Coordinates of C-alpha atoms in Angstrom, one line a residue:
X1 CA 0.0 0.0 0.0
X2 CA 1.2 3.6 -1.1
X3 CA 2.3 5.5 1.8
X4 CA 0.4 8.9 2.4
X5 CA 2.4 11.7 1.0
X6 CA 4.6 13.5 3.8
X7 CA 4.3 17.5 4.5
X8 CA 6.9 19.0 5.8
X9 CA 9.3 15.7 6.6
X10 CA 7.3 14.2 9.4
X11 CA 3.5 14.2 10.2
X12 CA 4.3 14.2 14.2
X13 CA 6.0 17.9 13.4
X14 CA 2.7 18.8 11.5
X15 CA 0.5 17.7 14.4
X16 CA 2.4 19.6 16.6
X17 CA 2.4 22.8 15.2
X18 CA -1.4 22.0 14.6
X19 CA -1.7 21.7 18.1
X20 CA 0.7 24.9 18.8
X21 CA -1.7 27.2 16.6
X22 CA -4.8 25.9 18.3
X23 CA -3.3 27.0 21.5
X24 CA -2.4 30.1 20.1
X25 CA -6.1 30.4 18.9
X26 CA -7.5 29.3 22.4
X27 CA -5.5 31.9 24.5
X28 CA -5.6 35.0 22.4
X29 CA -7.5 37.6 23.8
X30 CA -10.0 39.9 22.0
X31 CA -7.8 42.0 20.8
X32 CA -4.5 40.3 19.5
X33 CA -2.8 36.8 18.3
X34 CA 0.4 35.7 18.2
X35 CA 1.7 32.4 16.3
X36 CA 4.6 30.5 16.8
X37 CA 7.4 30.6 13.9
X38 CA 7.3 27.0 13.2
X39 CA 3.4 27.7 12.8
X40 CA 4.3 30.4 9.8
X41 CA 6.6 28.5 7.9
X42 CA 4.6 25.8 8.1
X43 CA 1.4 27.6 6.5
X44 CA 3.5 29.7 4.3
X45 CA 4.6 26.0 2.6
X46 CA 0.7 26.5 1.8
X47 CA -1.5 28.1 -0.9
X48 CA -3.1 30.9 1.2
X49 CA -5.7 34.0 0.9
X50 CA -4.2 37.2 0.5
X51 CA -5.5 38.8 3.5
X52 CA -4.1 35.7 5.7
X53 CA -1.0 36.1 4.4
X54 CA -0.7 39.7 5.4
X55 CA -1.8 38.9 8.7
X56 CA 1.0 36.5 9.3
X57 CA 3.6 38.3 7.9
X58 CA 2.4 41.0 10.3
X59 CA 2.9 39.2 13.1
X60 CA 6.5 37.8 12.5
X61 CA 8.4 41.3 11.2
X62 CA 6.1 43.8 13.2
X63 CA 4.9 42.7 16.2
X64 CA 5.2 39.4 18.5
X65 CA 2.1 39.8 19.1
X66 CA -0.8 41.9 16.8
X67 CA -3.7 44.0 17.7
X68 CA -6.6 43.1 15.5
X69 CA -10.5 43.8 15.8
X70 CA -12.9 41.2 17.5
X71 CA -14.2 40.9 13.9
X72 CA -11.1 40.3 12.4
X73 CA -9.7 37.7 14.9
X74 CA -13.1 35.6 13.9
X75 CA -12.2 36.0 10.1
X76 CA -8.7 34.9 10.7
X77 CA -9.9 31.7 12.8
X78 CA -12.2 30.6 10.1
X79 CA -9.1 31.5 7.3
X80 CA -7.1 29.0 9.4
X81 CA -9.7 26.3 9.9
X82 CA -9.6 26.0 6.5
X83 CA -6.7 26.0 5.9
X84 CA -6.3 23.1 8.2
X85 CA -9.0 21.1 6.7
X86 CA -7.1 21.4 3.4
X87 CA -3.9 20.2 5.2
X88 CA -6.4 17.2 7.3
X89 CA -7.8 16.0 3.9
X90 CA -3.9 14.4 3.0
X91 CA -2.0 14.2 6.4
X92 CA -5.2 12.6 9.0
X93 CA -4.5 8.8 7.9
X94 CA -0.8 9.6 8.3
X95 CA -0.9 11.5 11.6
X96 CA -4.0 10.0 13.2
X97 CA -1.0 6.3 14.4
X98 CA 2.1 8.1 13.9
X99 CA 4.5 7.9 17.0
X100 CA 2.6 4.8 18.7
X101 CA 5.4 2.7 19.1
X102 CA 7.8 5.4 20.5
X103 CA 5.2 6.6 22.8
X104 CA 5.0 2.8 24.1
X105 CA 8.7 3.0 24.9
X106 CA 8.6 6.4 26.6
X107 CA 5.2 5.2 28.3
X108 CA 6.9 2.1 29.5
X109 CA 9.9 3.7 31.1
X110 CA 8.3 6.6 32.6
X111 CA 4.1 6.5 33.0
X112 CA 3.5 2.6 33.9
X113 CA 5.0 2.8 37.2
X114 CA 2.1 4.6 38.3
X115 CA -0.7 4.4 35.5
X116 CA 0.0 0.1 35.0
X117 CA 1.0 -1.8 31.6
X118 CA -2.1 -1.3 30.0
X119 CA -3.1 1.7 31.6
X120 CA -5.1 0.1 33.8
X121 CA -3.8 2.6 37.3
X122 CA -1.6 1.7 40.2
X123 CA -1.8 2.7 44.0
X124 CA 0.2 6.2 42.8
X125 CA -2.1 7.0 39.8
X126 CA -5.3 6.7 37.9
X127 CA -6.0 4.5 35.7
X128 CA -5.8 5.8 31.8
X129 CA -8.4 3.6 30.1
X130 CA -11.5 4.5 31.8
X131 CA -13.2 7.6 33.4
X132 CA -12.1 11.1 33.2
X133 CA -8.4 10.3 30.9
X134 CA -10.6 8.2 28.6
X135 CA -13.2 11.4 27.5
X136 CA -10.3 14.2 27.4
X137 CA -9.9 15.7 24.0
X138 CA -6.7 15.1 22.4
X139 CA -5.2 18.7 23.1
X140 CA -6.3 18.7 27.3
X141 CA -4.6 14.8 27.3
X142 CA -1.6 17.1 25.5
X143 CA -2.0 19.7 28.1
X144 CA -2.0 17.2 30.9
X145 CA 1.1 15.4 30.3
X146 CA 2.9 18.7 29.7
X147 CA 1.5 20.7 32.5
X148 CA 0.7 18.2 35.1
X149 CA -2.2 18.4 37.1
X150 CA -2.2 20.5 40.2
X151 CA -3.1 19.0 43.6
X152 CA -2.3 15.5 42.0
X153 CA 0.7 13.4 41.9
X154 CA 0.7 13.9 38.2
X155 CA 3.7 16.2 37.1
X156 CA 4.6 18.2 34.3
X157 CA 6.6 16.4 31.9
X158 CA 7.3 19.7 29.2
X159 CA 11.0 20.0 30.4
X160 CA 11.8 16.2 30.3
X161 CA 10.3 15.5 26.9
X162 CA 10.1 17.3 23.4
X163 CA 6.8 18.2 21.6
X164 CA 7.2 15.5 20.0
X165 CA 7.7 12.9 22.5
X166 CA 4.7 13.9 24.2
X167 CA 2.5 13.7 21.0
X168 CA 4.0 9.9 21.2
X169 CA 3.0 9.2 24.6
X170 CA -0.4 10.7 24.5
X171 CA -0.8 8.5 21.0
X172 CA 0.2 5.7 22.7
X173 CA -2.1 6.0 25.6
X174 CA -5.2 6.7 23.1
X175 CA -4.2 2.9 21.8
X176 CA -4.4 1.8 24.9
X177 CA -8.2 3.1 25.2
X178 CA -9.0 1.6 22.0
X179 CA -8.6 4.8 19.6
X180 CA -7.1 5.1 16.4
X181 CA -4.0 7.5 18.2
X182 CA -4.4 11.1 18.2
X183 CA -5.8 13.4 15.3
X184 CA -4.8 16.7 15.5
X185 CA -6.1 17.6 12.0
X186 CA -9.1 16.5 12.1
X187 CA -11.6 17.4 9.2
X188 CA -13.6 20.7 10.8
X189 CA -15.2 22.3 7.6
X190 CA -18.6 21.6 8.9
X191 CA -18.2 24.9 11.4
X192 CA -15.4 26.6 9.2
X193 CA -16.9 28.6 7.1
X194 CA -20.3 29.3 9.7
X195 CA -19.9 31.8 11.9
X196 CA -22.9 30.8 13.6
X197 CA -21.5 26.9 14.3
X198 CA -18.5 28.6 15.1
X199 CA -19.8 30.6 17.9
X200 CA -21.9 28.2 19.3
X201 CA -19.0 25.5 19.8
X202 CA -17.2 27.8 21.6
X203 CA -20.4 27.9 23.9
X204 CA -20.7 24.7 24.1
X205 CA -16.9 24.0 25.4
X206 CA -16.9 27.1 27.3
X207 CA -19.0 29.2 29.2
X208 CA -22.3 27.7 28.9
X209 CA -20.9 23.9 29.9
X210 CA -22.2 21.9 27.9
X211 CA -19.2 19.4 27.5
X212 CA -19.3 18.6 31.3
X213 CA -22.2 15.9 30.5
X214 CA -22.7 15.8 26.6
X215 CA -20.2 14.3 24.6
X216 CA -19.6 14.1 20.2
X217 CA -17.0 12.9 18.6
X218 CA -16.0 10.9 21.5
X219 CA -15.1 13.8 23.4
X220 CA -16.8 15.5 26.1
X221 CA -18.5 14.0 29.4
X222 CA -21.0 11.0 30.3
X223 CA -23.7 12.6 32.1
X224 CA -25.9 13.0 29.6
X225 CA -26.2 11.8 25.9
X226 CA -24.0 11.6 23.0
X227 CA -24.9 14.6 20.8
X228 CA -23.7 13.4 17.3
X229 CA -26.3 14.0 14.9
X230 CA -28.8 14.9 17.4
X231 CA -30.7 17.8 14.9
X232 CA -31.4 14.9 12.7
X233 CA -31.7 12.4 14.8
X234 CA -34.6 14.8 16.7
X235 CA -35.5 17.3 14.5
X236 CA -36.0 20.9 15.1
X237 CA -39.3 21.0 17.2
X238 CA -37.5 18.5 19.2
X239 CA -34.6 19.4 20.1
X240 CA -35.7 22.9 21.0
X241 CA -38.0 21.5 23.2
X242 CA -35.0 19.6 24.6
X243 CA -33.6 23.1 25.3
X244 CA -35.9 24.7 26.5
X245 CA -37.5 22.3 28.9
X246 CA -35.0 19.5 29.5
X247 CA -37.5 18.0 32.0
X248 CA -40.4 17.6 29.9
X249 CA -38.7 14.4 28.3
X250 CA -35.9 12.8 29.8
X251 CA -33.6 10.2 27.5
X252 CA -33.9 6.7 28.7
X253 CA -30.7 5.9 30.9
X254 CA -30.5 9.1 31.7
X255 CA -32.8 10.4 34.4
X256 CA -31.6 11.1 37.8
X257 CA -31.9 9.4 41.1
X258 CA -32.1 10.1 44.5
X259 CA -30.4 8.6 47.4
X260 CA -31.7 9.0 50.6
X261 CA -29.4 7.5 53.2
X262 CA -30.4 6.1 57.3
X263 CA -28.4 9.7 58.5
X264 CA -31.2 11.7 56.7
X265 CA -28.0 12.8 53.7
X266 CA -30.2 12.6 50.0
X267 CA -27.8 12.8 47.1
X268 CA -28.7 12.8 43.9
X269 CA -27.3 12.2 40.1
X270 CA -27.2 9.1 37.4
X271 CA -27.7 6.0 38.3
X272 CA -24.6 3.8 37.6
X273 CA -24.1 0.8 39.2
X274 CA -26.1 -1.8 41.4
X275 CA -25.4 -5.0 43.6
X276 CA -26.4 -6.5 46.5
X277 CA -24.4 -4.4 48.5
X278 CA -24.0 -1.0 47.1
X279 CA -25.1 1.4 44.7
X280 CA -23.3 3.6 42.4
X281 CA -24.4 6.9 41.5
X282 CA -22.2 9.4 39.4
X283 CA -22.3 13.0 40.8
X284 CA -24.6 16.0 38.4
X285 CA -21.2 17.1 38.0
X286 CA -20.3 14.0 36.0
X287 CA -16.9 14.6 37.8
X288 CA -17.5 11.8 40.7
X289 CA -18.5 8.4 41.1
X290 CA -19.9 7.4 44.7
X291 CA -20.5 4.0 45.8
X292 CA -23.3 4.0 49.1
X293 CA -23.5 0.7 50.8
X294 CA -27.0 -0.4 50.8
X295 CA -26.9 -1.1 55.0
X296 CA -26.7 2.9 55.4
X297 CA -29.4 3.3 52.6
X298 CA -33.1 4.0 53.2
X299 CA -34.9 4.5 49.8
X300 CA -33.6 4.7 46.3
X301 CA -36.2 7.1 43.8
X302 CA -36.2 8.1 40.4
X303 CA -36.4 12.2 40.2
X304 CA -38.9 13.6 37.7
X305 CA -36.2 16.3 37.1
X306 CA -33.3 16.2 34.5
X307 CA -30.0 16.4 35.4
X308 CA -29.3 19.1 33.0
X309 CA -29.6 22.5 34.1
X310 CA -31.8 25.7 32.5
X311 CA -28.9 26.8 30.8
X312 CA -29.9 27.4 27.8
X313 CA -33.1 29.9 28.8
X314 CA -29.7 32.1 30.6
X315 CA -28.6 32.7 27.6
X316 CA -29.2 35.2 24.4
X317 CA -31.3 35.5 21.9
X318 CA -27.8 35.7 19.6
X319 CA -26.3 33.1 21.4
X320 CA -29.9 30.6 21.5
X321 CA -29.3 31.0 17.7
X322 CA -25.1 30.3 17.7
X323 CA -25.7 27.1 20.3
X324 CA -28.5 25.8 18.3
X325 CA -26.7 25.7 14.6
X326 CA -23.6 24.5 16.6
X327 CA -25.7 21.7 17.3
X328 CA -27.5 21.5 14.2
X329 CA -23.7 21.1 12.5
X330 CA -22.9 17.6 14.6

């Protein structure tokens, strides 16, 4: 089989420097961007618009950092996610495995001790193939191992290893959850060129929450469901609904119990797990899961409310509209 062609000399670099610009993207504020130079030569290898072009160049010779328009910084995001699509249509199938098997050497000398073989977690850390490691997006798995995790026993590893090598490991580990590696370039041209989409992704993995319990394209919490294709799957008049009044019909699997133990405690949140002995229920939060031995429980109910808050009726009419054809674009 013909080997995908190669940008750049290696598709690890070209992941990387995906991953760098992203970050770039992520932390700008409203009024200025900076990219990394690896980033520009990178794209200028690239047939580009005009008007990006002049924007990069700006940033390299005249400022380390540029002062553009709220407007503007929008414009150049969706100039770059399309950009990157381009790039994703070639390099995905290469990138998507590359660095596996150096990430399994680096894993095995360094993470195992704590994490286990097969990522299965030791005494000294969590286990890597289930719960909260399992449902991090490829760039916060990134962002872990380089920065560590405050508060836990899990260090930062960016001054021991390269970019690279940390794009191995976290490869590595998604093998060892069952995923096809890490994919950095993935295919966005569904949102890129919608404003609308755009906006309302940004909602959803930031201020208004949604990813804490919703999840699509395997990323994103448990709590509630999996979102991919949910404005066909429903339809409009549906998922508004949904929206609007997330009690009025609750998913089945989904609706929320309450716990009322012997001390007069009640707890409530999804119901998990259940034995002769305990129960398992996972916190609203999605964050926790709490085992309550049955001898110290007094009644177990379901809760004719949905775990999934009002948000949507806090927000505006503009952003209604931007979460809604965010959703619609899944």
């Amino acid at each position: 089989m013909m080997k995908p062609a190669k940008c750049c000399g290696s598709s690890r670099p070209v992941a990387v420097f995906m991953h760098r610009l992203r970050v770039s993207l992520s932390r700008a504020s409203s009024t200025s961007v900076s990219l990394p130079v690896p980033v520009i030569l990178l794209l200028a290898r690239v047939s580009l618009p005009e008007s990006l072009r002049e924007i990069i160049f700006y940033s390299v010779y005249r400022s380390p950092g540029m002062r553009i328009s709220r407007g503007d910084l929008m414009k150049f995001q969706l100039l770059l996610n399309t950009v990157l699509a381009t790039l994703a249509m070639t390099l995905t199938s290469f990138a998507v495995n590359a660095g596996v098997g150096e990430g399994q050497e680096l894993y095995n000398a360094y993470c195992q001790i704590c994490h286990g073989e097969l990522g299965e977690g030791q005494t000294m850390g969590k286990p890597l193939t289930d719960g909260m490691a399992n449902r991090l997006s490829d760039e916060d798995l990134l962002a872990v191992i380089s920065n560590g995790r405050a508060g836990t026993g899990m260090v930062a590893w960016a001054g021991s290893f390269s970019d690279e090598e940390i794009f191995d490991i976290a490869s590595y580990v998604r093998a060892l959850q069952g995923k096809p590696g890490l994919n950095l370039l993935k295919d966005e041209s569904g949102i890129a060129n919608n404003p609308m989409a755009l906006a309302g992704a940004e909602l959803f993995n930031g201020n208004a929450g949604c990813s804490t319990c919703h999840s699509y394209d395997d990323q994103g919490g448990n709590v509630g469901p999996v979102l991919d294709g949910v404005g066909s799957r429903l339809g409009q008049d549906v998922l508004l609904q949904a929206l609007l009044n997330p009690s009025a019909s609750i998913a089945s699997g989904y609706g929320a119990k309450v716990v009322e133990q012997t001390d007069g405690a009640t707890i409530r949140g999804r119901y998990r797990n259940d034995s002769e002995l305990a129960v398992q229920i996972q916190s609203e939060d999605g964050r926790r899961w709490v085992t309550y031995f049955k001898d110290r429980v007094k009644s177990i109910t379901d809760s004719d409310e949905s775990l999934m808050p009002d948000v949507y009726a806090t927000l505006s009419a503009e952003q209604q509209e931007q979460l809604l054809a965010f959703l619609n674009s899944l």
